[in-house]
Coordinates of C-alpha atoms in Angstrom, one line a residue:
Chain A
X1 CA 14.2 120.7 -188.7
X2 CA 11.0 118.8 -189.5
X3 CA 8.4 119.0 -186.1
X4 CA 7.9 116.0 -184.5
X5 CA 4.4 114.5 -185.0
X6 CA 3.2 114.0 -181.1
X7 CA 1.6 111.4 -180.1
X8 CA -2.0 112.1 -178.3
X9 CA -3.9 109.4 -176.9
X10 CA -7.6 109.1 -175.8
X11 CA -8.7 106.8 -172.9
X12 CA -12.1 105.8 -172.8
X13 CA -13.3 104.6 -169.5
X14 CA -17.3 105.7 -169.6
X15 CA -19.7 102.9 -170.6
X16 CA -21.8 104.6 -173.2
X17 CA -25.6 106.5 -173.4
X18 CA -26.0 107.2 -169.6
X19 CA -24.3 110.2 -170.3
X20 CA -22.7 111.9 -173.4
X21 CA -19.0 112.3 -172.3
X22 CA -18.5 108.5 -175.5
X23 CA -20.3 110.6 -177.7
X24 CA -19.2 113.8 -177.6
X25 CA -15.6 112.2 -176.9
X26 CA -16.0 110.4 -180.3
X27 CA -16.4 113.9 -182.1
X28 CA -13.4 115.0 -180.8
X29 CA -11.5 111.8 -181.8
X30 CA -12.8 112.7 -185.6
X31 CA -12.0 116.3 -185.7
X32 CA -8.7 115.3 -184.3
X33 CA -8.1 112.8 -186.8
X34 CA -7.7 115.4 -189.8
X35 CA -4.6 117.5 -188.2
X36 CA -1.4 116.5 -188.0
X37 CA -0.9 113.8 -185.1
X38 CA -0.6 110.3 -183.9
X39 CA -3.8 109.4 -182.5
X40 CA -4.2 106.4 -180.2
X41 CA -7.7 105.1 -178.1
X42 CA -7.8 103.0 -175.6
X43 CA -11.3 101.5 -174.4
X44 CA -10.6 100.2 -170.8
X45 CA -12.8 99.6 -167.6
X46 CA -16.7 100.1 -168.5
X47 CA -15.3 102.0 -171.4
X48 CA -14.9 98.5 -173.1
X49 CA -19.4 98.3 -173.3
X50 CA -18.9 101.4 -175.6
X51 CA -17.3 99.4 -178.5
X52 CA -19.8 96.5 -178.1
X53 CA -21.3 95.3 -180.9
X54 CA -25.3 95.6 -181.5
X55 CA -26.4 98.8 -180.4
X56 CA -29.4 99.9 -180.7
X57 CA -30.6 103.3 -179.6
X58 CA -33.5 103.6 -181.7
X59 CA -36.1 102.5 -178.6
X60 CA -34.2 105.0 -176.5
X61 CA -34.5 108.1 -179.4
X62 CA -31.3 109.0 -179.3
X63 CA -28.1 109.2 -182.2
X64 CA -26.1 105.9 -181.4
X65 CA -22.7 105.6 -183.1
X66 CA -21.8 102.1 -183.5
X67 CA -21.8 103.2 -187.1
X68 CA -19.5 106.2 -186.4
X69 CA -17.1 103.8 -184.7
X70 CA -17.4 101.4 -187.8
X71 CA -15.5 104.3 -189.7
X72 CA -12.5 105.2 -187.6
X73 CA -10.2 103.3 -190.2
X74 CA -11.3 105.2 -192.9
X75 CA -11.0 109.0 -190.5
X76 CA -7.3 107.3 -190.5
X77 CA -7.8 105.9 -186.7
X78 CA -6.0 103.0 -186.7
X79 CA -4.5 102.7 -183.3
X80 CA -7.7 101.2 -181.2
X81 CA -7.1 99.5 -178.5
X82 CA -9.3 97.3 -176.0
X83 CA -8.2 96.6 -172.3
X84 CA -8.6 93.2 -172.3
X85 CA -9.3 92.2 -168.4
X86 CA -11.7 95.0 -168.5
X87 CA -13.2 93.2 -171.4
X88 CA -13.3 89.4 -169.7
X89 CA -14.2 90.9 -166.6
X90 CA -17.4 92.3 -168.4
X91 CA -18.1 88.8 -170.1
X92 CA -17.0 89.9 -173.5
X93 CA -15.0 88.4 -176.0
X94 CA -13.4 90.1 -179.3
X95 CA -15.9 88.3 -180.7
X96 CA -18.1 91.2 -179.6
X97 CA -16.5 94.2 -180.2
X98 CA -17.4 96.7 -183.1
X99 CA -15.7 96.3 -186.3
X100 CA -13.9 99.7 -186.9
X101 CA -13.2 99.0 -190.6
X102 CA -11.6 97.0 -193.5
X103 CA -8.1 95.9 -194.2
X104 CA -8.1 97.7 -197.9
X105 CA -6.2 94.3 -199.7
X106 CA -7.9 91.4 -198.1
X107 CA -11.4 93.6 -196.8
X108 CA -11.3 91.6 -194.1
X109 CA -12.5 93.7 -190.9
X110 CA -10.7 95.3 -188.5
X111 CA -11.8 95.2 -184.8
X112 CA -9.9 97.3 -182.2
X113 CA -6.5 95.3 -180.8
X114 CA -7.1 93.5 -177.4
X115 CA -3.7 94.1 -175.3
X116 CA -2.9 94.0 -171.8
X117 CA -2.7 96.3 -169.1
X118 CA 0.7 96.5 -168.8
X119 CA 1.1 97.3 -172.4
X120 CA -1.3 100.7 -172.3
X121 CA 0.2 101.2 -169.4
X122 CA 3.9 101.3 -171.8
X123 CA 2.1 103.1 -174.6
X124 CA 0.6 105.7 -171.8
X125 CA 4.2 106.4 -171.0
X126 CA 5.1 107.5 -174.6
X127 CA 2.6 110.1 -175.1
X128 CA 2.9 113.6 -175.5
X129 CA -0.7 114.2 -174.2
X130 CA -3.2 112.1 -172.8
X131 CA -7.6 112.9 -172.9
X132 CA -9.9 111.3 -171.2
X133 CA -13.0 111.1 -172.9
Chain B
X1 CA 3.3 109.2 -165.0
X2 CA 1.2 111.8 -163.1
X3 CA -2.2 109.5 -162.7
X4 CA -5.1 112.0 -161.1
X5 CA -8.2 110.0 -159.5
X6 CA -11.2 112.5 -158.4
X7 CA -13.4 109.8 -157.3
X8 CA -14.5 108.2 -153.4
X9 CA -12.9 104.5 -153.7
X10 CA -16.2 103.8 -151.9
X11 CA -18.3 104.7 -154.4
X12 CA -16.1 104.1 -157.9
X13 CA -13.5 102.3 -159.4
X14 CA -11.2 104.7 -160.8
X15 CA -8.8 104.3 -157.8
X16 CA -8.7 100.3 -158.3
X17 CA -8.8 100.8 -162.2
X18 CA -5.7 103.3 -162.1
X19 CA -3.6 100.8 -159.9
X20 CA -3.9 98.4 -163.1
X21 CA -2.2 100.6 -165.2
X22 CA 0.9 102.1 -163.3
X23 CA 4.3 101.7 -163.5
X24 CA 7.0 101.9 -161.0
X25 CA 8.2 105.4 -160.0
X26 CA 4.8 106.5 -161.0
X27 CA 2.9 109.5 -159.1
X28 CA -0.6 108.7 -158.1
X29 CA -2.5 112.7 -157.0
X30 CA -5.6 111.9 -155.0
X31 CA -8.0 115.5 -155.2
X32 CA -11.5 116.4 -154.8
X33 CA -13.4 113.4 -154.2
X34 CA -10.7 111.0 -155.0
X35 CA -9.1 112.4 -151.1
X36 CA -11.4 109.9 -149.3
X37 CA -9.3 106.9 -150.4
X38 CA -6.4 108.7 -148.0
X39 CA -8.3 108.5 -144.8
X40 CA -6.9 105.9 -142.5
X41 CA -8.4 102.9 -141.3
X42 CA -10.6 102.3 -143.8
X43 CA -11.8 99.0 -146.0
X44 CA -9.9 100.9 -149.1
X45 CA -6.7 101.7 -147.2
X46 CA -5.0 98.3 -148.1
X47 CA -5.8 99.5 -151.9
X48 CA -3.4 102.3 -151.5
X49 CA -0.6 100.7 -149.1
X50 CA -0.5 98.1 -152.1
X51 CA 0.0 100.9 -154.9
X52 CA 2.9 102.4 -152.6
X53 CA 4.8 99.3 -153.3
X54 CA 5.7 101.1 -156.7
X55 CA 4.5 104.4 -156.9
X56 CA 4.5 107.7 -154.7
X57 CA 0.6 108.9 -153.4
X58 CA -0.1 112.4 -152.6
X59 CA -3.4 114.0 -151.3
X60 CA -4.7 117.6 -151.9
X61 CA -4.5 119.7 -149.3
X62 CA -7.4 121.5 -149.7
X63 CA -9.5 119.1 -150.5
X64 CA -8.4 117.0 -147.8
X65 CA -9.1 120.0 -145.1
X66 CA -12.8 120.6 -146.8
X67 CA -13.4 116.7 -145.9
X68 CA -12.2 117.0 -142.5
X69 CA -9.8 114.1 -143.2
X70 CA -6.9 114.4 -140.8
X71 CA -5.3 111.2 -140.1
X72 CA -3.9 109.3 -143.3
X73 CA -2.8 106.3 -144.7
X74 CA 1.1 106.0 -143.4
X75 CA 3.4 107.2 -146.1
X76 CA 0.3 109.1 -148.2
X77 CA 2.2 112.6 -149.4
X78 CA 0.0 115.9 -148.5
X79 CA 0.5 118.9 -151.2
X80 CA -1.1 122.2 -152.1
X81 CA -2.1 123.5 -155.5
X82 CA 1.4 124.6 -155.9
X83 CA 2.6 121.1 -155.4
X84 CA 0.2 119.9 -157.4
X85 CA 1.6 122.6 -160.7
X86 CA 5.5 121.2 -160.0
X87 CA 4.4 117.1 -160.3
X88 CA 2.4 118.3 -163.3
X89 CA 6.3 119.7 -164.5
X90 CA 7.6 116.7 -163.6
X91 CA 5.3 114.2 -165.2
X92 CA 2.9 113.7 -168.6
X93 CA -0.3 113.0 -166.7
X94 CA -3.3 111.2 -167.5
X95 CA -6.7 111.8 -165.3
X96 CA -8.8 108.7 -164.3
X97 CA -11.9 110.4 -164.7
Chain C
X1 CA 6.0 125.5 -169.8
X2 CA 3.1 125.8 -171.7
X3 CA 0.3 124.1 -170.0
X4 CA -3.6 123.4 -171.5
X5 CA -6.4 122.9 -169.4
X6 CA -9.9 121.0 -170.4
X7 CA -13.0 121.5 -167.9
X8 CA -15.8 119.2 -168.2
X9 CA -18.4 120.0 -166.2
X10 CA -20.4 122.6 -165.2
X11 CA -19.9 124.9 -162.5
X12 CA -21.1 124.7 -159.0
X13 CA -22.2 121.2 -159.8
X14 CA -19.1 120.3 -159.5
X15 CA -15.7 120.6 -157.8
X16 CA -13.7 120.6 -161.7
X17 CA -14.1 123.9 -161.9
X18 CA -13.0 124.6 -159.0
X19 CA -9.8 122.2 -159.2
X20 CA -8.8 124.2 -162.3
X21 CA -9.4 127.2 -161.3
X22 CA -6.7 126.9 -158.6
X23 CA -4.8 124.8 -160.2
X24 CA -4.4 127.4 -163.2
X25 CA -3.3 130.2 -160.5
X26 CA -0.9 128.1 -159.0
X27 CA 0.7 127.7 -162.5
X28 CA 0.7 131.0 -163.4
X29 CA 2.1 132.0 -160.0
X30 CA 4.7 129.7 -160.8
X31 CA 5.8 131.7 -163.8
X32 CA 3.8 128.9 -166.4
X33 CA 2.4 130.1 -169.9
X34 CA -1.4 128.9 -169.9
X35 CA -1.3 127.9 -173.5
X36 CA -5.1 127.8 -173.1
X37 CA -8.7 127.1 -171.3
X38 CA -10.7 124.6 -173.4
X39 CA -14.6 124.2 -172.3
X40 CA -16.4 121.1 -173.3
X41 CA -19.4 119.4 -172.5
X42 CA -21.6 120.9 -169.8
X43 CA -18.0 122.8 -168.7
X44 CA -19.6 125.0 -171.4
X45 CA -22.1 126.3 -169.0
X46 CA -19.0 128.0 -167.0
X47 CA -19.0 131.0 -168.9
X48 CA -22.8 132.3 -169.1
X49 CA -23.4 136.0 -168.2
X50 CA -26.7 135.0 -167.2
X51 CA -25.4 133.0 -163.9
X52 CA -26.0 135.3 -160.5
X53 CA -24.6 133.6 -157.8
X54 CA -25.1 134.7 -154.0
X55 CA -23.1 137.4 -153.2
X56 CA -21.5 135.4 -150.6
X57 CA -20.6 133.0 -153.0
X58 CA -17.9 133.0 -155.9
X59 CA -18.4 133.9 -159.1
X60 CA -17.4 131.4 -161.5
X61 CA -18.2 133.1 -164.7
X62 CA -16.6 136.5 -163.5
X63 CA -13.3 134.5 -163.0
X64 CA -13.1 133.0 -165.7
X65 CA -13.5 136.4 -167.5
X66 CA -10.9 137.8 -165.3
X67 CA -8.1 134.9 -165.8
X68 CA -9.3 135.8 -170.1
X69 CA -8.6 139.7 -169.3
X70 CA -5.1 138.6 -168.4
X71 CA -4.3 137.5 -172.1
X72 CA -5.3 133.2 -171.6
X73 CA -6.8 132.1 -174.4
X74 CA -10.3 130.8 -173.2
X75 CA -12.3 128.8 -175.7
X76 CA -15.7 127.2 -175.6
X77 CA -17.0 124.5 -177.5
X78 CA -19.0 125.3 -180.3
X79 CA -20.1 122.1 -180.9
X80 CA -21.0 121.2 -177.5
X81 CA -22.2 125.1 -176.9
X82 CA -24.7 125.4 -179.7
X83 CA -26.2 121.7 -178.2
X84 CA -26.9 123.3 -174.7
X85 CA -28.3 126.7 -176.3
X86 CA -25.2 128.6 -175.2
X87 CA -24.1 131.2 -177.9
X88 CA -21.8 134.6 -178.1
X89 CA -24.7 136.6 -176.6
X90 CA -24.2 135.2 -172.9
X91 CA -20.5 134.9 -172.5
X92 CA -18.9 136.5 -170.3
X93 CA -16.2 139.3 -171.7
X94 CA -13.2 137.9 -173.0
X95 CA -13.7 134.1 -173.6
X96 CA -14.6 133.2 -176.7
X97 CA -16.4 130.5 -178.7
X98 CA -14.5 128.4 -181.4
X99 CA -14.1 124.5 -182.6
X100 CA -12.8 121.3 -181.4
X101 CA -9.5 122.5 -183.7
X102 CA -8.6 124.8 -180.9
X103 CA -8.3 122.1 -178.3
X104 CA -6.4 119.8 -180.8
X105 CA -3.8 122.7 -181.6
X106 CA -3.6 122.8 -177.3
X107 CA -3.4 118.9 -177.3
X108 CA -0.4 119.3 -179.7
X109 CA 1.5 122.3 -178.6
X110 CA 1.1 122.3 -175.2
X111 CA 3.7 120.7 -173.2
X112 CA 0.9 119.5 -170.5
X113 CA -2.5 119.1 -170.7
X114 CA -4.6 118.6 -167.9
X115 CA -8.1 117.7 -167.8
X116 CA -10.5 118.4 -164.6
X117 CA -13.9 116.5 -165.2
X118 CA -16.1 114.3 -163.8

């Protein structure tokens, strides 16, 4: 009989470059990505200012990865999802979240999915193991 | 769901943020920082006295000993270590770090 | 059950280690397979030989090694290792250092993962 592929998620709930834990999260997200499972992330609560649109780090002299996150389609990360009262509540609209790839017929981009609480909380419920990072 | 929050209530979110996203029946495990939120009396027990509408609350022994917190939040579960290893058999858990 | 365990932070600063440390002897008193121990960002710093605690204090490092003597699986990031200068020359016996693959194969295999961080 054919394993299962399990379901991991990642929740991200940092806001990013006060410390490393989006960053180095983000690497693990990628290595991830090549085995074998159904990936999922979630940006909620002051996670939701990682996937902002704009960065710029270079002032700052550090890597950003806004660029990184403009990838995830292409590491075959499709499943992004945005909390979205953790988005309102931190004045953002979708209008100002990355863009995390294109659709590969129409090459329009593709920004993470804005969904409601209640809905993570459902998709939370299905996993076989959940990071935080 | 197992949900763990680590963090004071009065200092962070996590607590308020977790209480978005749980479902009914869920177990909420308050530990290591996260044990202040138990303590009675306070401006955050109405937070947790709303949660237990739907979903059980336990504290962590030691971590509630360490603090000196002794008098908690009516219907707020205490558990050991132990405790803590059997909801972790009983439930997928996600930690609001 | 198989149950994995991730440690973020470093030790002393901060109760995670501690949490899992107890936490991972109350499973394994409990009869529990630790599928493994999975180091990552400054949890890294767990592990260093080079840590001399008071006496009168515990000894994180040393049990660590100890709970790796008993045949758990105890892996530290290389990634986030090499970034905070730690390297196989200052572990502690019996942990060892290895890639994020490790703690995808314990994300997938294990029937529990719990994560002690900050």
């Amino acid at each position: 009989m054919a394993e299962e592929v399990k379901k991991i998620m990642f929740t991200v709930r940092k806001p990013p470059h006060g410390s490393i834990y989006v960053y180095e999260g983000l690497e693990v997200k990628l290595i991830m990505a090549a085995y074998d499972a159904d990936i999922s992330v979630v940006f909620m609560d002051d996670g939701v200012f990682a996937v902002k649109r704009g960065q710029d780090t270079k002032e700052l002299g550090i890597k950003g990865f806004e660029a990184t996150y403009g990838a995830l389609v292409d590491y075959e990360i499709q499943k992004v999802f945005v909390d979205r009262q953790s988005m309102e509540s931190r004045g953002m609209t979708e209008e100002d979240l990355v863009i995390i790839g294109e659709d590969e017929d129409t090459e329009e981009p593709i920004r993470p999915q804005v969904v409601d609480a209640s809905e993570i909380a459902a998709m939370m419920a299905e996993q076989h193991n959940i990071l935080s990072f | 769901m197992l949900h763990t929050v680590n963090k004071s209530p009065f200092q962070n979110n996590a607590l308020t943020d977790c209480s978005r996203y749980v479902q009914a029946g869920d177990v909420v495990l308050l530990l290591e920082d996260g044990v202040f939120a138990a303590q009675a009396g306070t401006t955050q027990s109405a937070l947790l006295e709303k949660m237990m509408e739907q979903v059980t609350i336990y504290a962590l022994s030691a971590d509630l000993k360490a603090r000196a917190i002794k008098a908690l939040v009516a219907g707020v579960q205490v558990t050991d270590y132990a405790g803590f290893v059997e909801l972790v058999e009983q439930h997928k858990i996600h930690s609001w770090l | 059950m198989k149950i994995a365990v991730c440690i973020y932070e470093g030790p002393y600063n901060h109760e995670a280690s501690d949490s899992a440390y107890n936490f991972i002897k109350a499973a394994i008193d409990k009869g529990h397979e630790i599928q493994g121990i999975f180091f990552y960002h400054d949890g890294v710093y767990n592990v260093t030989k080079l840590m001399e605690p008071p006496q009168d204090d515990r000894h994180i490092a040393n049990r660590w090694s100890e709970l790796g003597a008993k045949g758990i699986d105890i892996v530290v990031c290389i990634a986030a290792a090499k970034r905070r200068g730690i390297v196989d020359d200052v572990l502690v016996p019996n942990v060892r250092i290895s890639g994020l693959g490790q703690l995808t194969m314990m994300a997938i295999q294990a029937d529990r993962m719990v994560v002690f961080g900050d």
